[in-house]
Tab-separated table of C-alpha atoms in Angstrom:
chain	number	residue	atom	x	y	z
A	1	MET	CA	49.467	180.695	27.483
A	2	TYR	CA	49.273	178.045	30.284
A	3	ILE	CA	46.464	175.661	29.431
A	4	PRO	CA	45.657	172.473	31.514
A	5	HIS	CA	44.306	169.783	29.320
A	6	GLN	CA	40.843	170.037	30.614
A	7	ASN	CA	40.637	173.781	29.805
A	8	LYS	CA	41.895	173.674	26.280
A	9	ILE	CA	39.659	174.508	23.344
A	10	GLU	CA	40.595	172.810	20.105
A	11	ASP	CA	37.288	173.180	18.029
A	12	TRP	CA	38.155	175.578	15.131
A	13	ASP	CA	34.701	176.722	14.668
A	14	GLU	CA	34.274	177.487	18.464
A	15	ILE	CA	37.406	179.438	18.497
A	16	GLN	CA	36.472	181.598	15.524
A	17	HIS	CA	33.041	182.165	16.958
A	18	PHE	CA	34.574	183.264	20.249
A	19	VAL	CA	36.917	185.725	18.558
A	20	ALA	CA	34.103	187.141	16.361
A	21	SER	CA	31.830	187.532	19.459
A	22	SER	CA	34.473	189.388	21.413
A	23	ARG	CA	35.113	191.851	18.548
A	24	ALA	CA	38.221	193.344	19.884
A	25	ALA	CA	41.670	192.336	21.129
A	26	ASP	CA	44.685	193.835	22.923
A	27	LEU	CA	47.700	193.709	20.656
A	28	VAL	CA	50.926	193.413	22.505
A	29	THR	CA	54.338	194.231	21.071
A	30	VAL	CA	57.733	195.152	22.428
A	31	ASN	CA	59.293	198.661	21.779
A	32	SER	CA	62.833	199.428	21.017
A	33	ASP	CA	63.701	199.449	24.750
A	34	GLY	CA	62.298	196.080	25.272
A	35	LEU	CA	59.228	197.293	27.014
A	36	PRO	CA	55.811	195.759	26.152
A	37	ILE	CA	53.130	198.016	24.623
A	38	ALA	CA	49.540	197.158	24.250
A	39	THR	CA	46.503	198.658	22.446
A	40	LEU	CA	42.900	197.539	22.389
A	41	MET	CA	41.547	197.584	18.914
A	42	PRO	CA	38.447	196.331	16.993
A	43	ILE	CA	39.198	193.405	14.930
A	44	VAL	CA	38.293	191.274	11.904
A	45	TRP	CA	39.758	187.798	11.676
A	46	ASP	CA	40.187	186.902	8.006
A	47	VAL	CA	40.765	183.058	7.703
A	48	SER	CA	40.065	182.899	3.978
A	49	GLU	CA	43.673	181.900	3.235
A	50	SER	CA	44.431	179.822	6.320
A	51	ALA	CA	46.414	176.622	6.105
A	52	GLU	CA	48.724	174.529	8.282
A	53	GLY	CA	50.954	176.950	10.243
A	54	ASN	CA	48.966	179.951	8.762
A	55	TYR	CA	45.844	180.842	10.742
A	56	GLY	CA	44.906	183.826	8.601
A	57	LYS	CA	45.044	187.561	9.486
A	58	LEU	CA	43.802	189.721	12.296
A	59	ILE	CA	42.995	193.041	10.766
A	60	MET	CA	42.977	196.223	12.909
A	61	HIS	CA	43.752	199.830	12.858
A	62	MET	CA	45.201	202.268	15.355
A	63	ALA	CA	45.736	206.076	15.767
A	64	ARG	CA	48.654	207.482	13.955
A	65	ALA	CA	49.455	209.380	17.281
A	66	ASN	CA	49.890	206.015	18.924
A	67	GLU	CA	53.710	205.318	19.621
A	68	GLN	CA	53.177	201.498	19.374
A	69	TRP	CA	53.084	201.225	15.505
A	70	LYS	CA	56.445	203.193	15.119
A	71	HIS	CA	58.201	200.344	17.002
A	72	ILE	CA	56.837	197.790	14.523
A	73	THR	CA	59.375	196.723	11.890
A	74	PRO	CA	59.472	193.922	9.496
A	75	GLY	CA	59.488	190.636	11.383
A	76	THR	CA	58.157	192.104	14.672
A	77	GLN	CA	56.329	189.414	16.706
A	78	GLY	CA	52.881	190.372	18.296
A	79	LEU	CA	50.314	188.773	20.613
A	80	ALA	CA	46.589	189.596	20.339
A	81	ILE	CA	44.827	188.718	23.517
A	82	VAL	CA	41.028	188.164	22.990
A	83	HIS	CA	39.095	188.322	26.239
A	84	GLY	CA	35.773	186.839	27.251
A	85	ALA	CA	33.737	187.108	30.217
A	86	GLN	CA	35.227	186.256	33.634
A	87	ALA	CA	33.948	185.570	37.153
A	88	TYR	CA	35.067	185.155	40.715
A	89	ILE	CA	34.238	181.627	41.992
A	90	SER	CA	33.570	181.479	45.816
A	91	PRO	CA	34.611	178.197	47.697
A	92	THR	CA	31.248	178.336	49.283
A	93	ASN	CA	29.960	176.545	46.270
A	94	TYR	CA	31.985	173.408	46.846
A	95	SER	CA	30.687	170.383	48.799
A	96	ASN	CA	33.859	169.831	50.728
A	97	LYS	CA	33.770	173.189	52.286
A	98	GLN	CA	32.275	171.709	55.328
A	99	THR	CA	34.286	168.390	55.320
A	100	ASP	CA	38.113	168.631	54.672
A	101	HIS	CA	38.085	172.448	54.175
A	102	LYS	CA	40.503	171.947	51.313
A	103	VAL	CA	38.898	174.787	49.266
A	104	VAL	CA	40.126	178.171	47.937
A	105	PRO	CA	38.578	180.863	45.617
A	106	THR	CA	39.325	180.774	41.940
A	107	TRP	CA	38.579	182.725	38.722
A	108	ASN	CA	36.709	181.366	35.739
A	109	TYR	CA	37.379	182.876	32.219
A	110	GLN	CA	37.667	182.333	28.613
A	111	SER	CA	40.461	183.689	26.437
A	112	VAL	CA	42.146	183.227	23.025
A	113	HIS	CA	45.729	184.220	22.203
A	114	LEU	CA	46.709	184.853	18.688
A	115	SER	CA	50.389	185.146	17.930
A	116	GLY	CA	52.354	185.957	14.752
A	117	VAL	CA	54.066	188.656	12.792
A	118	VAL	CA	52.724	192.236	12.672
A	119	GLU	CA	52.614	194.381	9.717
A	120	VAL	CA	51.770	198.127	9.589
A	121	SER	CA	50.783	200.127	6.570
A	122	GLU	CA	49.918	203.905	5.779
A	123	ASP	CA	48.153	202.807	2.482
A	124	THR	CA	44.945	204.934	2.319
A	125	GLU	CA	42.919	202.556	0.233
A	126	LEU	CA	43.836	199.539	2.485
A	127	LEU	CA	42.624	201.786	5.514
A	128	ARG	CA	39.587	202.627	3.814
A	129	GLN	CA	38.691	199.020	3.156
A	130	ILE	CA	39.452	198.104	6.679
A	131	VAL	CA	37.248	200.873	8.084
A	132	THR	CA	34.548	200.003	5.719
A	133	ASN	CA	34.566	196.220	6.614
A	134	LEU	CA	34.624	197.000	10.396
A	135	THR	CA	31.712	199.397	9.923
A	136	ASN	CA	29.705	196.896	8.001
A	137	LEU	CA	30.300	194.146	10.441
A	138	HIS	CA	29.083	196.235	13.542
A	139	GLU	CA	26.225	197.950	11.663
A	140	LYS	CA	24.756	194.849	10.090
A	141	ASN	CA	22.238	194.112	12.699
A	142	ARG	CA	20.826	197.600	12.925
A	143	GLU	CA	17.434	198.170	11.285
A	144	VAL	CA	18.882	201.016	9.329
A	145	PRO	CA	22.759	200.298	9.027
A	146	TRP	CA	25.005	203.352	8.621
A	147	LYS	CA	27.629	203.103	5.770
A	148	VAL	CA	30.904	204.827	5.417
A	149	GLU	CA	29.822	206.243	2.097
A	150	GLU	CA	27.049	208.170	3.852
A	151	SER	CA	29.701	210.489	5.465
A	152	ASP	CA	31.256	213.491	3.746
A	153	PRO	CA	34.027	212.087	1.459
A	154	HIS	CA	36.509	214.807	2.507
A	155	TYR	CA	35.948	214.232	6.186
A	156	ILE	CA	36.587	210.539	5.762
A	157	ASP	CA	39.837	211.193	3.900
A	158	LEU	CA	40.992	213.451	6.726
A	159	GLN	CA	40.081	210.835	9.246
A	160	LEU	CA	41.992	208.079	7.333
A	161	LYS	CA	45.102	210.285	7.566
A	162	GLY	CA	44.936	209.960	11.328
A	163	ILE	CA	45.071	206.107	11.409
A	164	ILE	CA	47.479	203.247	10.569
A	165	SER	CA	46.607	199.704	9.473
A	166	VAL	CA	47.789	196.882	11.597
A	167	ILE	CA	47.757	193.248	10.400
A	168	LEU	CA	48.807	190.228	12.486
A	169	HIS	CA	49.782	187.248	10.390
A	170	ILE	CA	48.752	184.531	12.677
A	171	THR	CA	51.175	181.513	13.253
A	172	LYS	CA	49.765	180.217	16.568
A	173	VAL	CA	46.325	179.919	18.100
A	174	GLU	CA	45.833	179.155	21.772
A	175	ALA	CA	42.346	178.933	23.410
A	176	LYS	CA	41.350	178.435	26.939
A	177	SER	CA	38.116	177.940	28.687
A	178	LYS	CA	38.528	177.693	32.406
A	179	LEU	CA	35.032	176.708	33.618
A	180	SER	CA	35.464	174.562	36.846
A	181	GLN	CA	35.908	171.457	34.617
A	182	ASN	CA	37.832	169.987	37.522
A	183	LYS	CA	34.946	170.099	39.889
A	184	SER	CA	32.027	167.640	40.222
A	185	GLN	CA	28.791	168.286	38.399
A	186	GLU	CA	27.026	169.155	41.681
A	187	ASP	CA	29.675	171.772	42.525
A	188	ARG	CA	29.509	173.169	38.924
A	189	GLU	CA	25.653	173.423	39.290
A	190	ARG	CA	26.003	175.408	42.462
A	191	VAL	CA	28.446	177.700	40.803
A	192	VAL	CA	26.153	178.351	37.934
A	193	ALA	CA	23.366	179.205	40.272
A	194	ASP	CA	25.653	181.416	42.382
A	195	LEU	CA	26.698	183.363	39.282
A	196	LEU	CA	23.217	183.747	37.903
A	197	GLN	CA	22.241	185.598	41.039
A	198	SER	CA	25.199	187.630	41.567
A	199	GLY	CA	24.185	190.653	39.619
A	200	ILE	CA	27.851	191.185	38.416
A	201	ALA	CA	28.131	192.155	34.804
A	202	GLY	CA	29.493	189.257	32.802
A	203	GLU	CA	29.059	186.497	35.263
A	204	GLU	CA	25.786	185.397	33.705
A	205	ILE	CA	27.851	184.855	30.549
A	206	ILE	CA	30.235	182.493	32.312
A	207	ALA	CA	27.199	180.694	33.949
A	208	ALA	CA	25.742	180.160	30.551
A	209	GLU	CA	28.818	178.645	29.192
A	210	MET	CA	29.227	176.409	32.292
A	211	LYS	CA	25.539	175.227	31.821
A	212	ARG	CA	26.170	174.536	28.148
A	213	LEU	CA	29.021	172.131	29.185
A	214	LEU	CA	27.166	170.349	31.942
């Protein structure tokens, strides 16, 4: 990922929080014809065994009918793209729009790229654990969380036969936060105000992140 120094995120806790908050990633691999394939999947990032050069595992699952997993062989490299909010930034927010006119639109966003080796498995018990963990993660804030065990066991067994576990063993983490850091505080404050009144979904998140950094 191209990351200018002012946009680079290096705080480990911040990166983990961002990925956990995003809750899903696009896994990109290359098929036997050399063409890229991507699938959006819910994720759990397990960092319990992370160390230098090993940044844990990104745990996912995809439909058995999805052709992507059939092209994943031992040693296959993968890239998981974790997206955050994004926003169009108008040059009308910049003070020099009326002076030298050296202004152009830009795009603010946050993103994390996780790279490594992809492993797939048809192991039913591993799949059951993955599905259970994902369900518990996303149900935990409900007043009455639903649990996998509440479903008909035979039905769950049938559903598990329709998916494949996908694990990305992460060897590289890149994190970028492009939030107008190259602009003056006054310009950034105007951008924040503009985004807060835009009414476009997600732009208030970018505004909040920019305000946090001011």
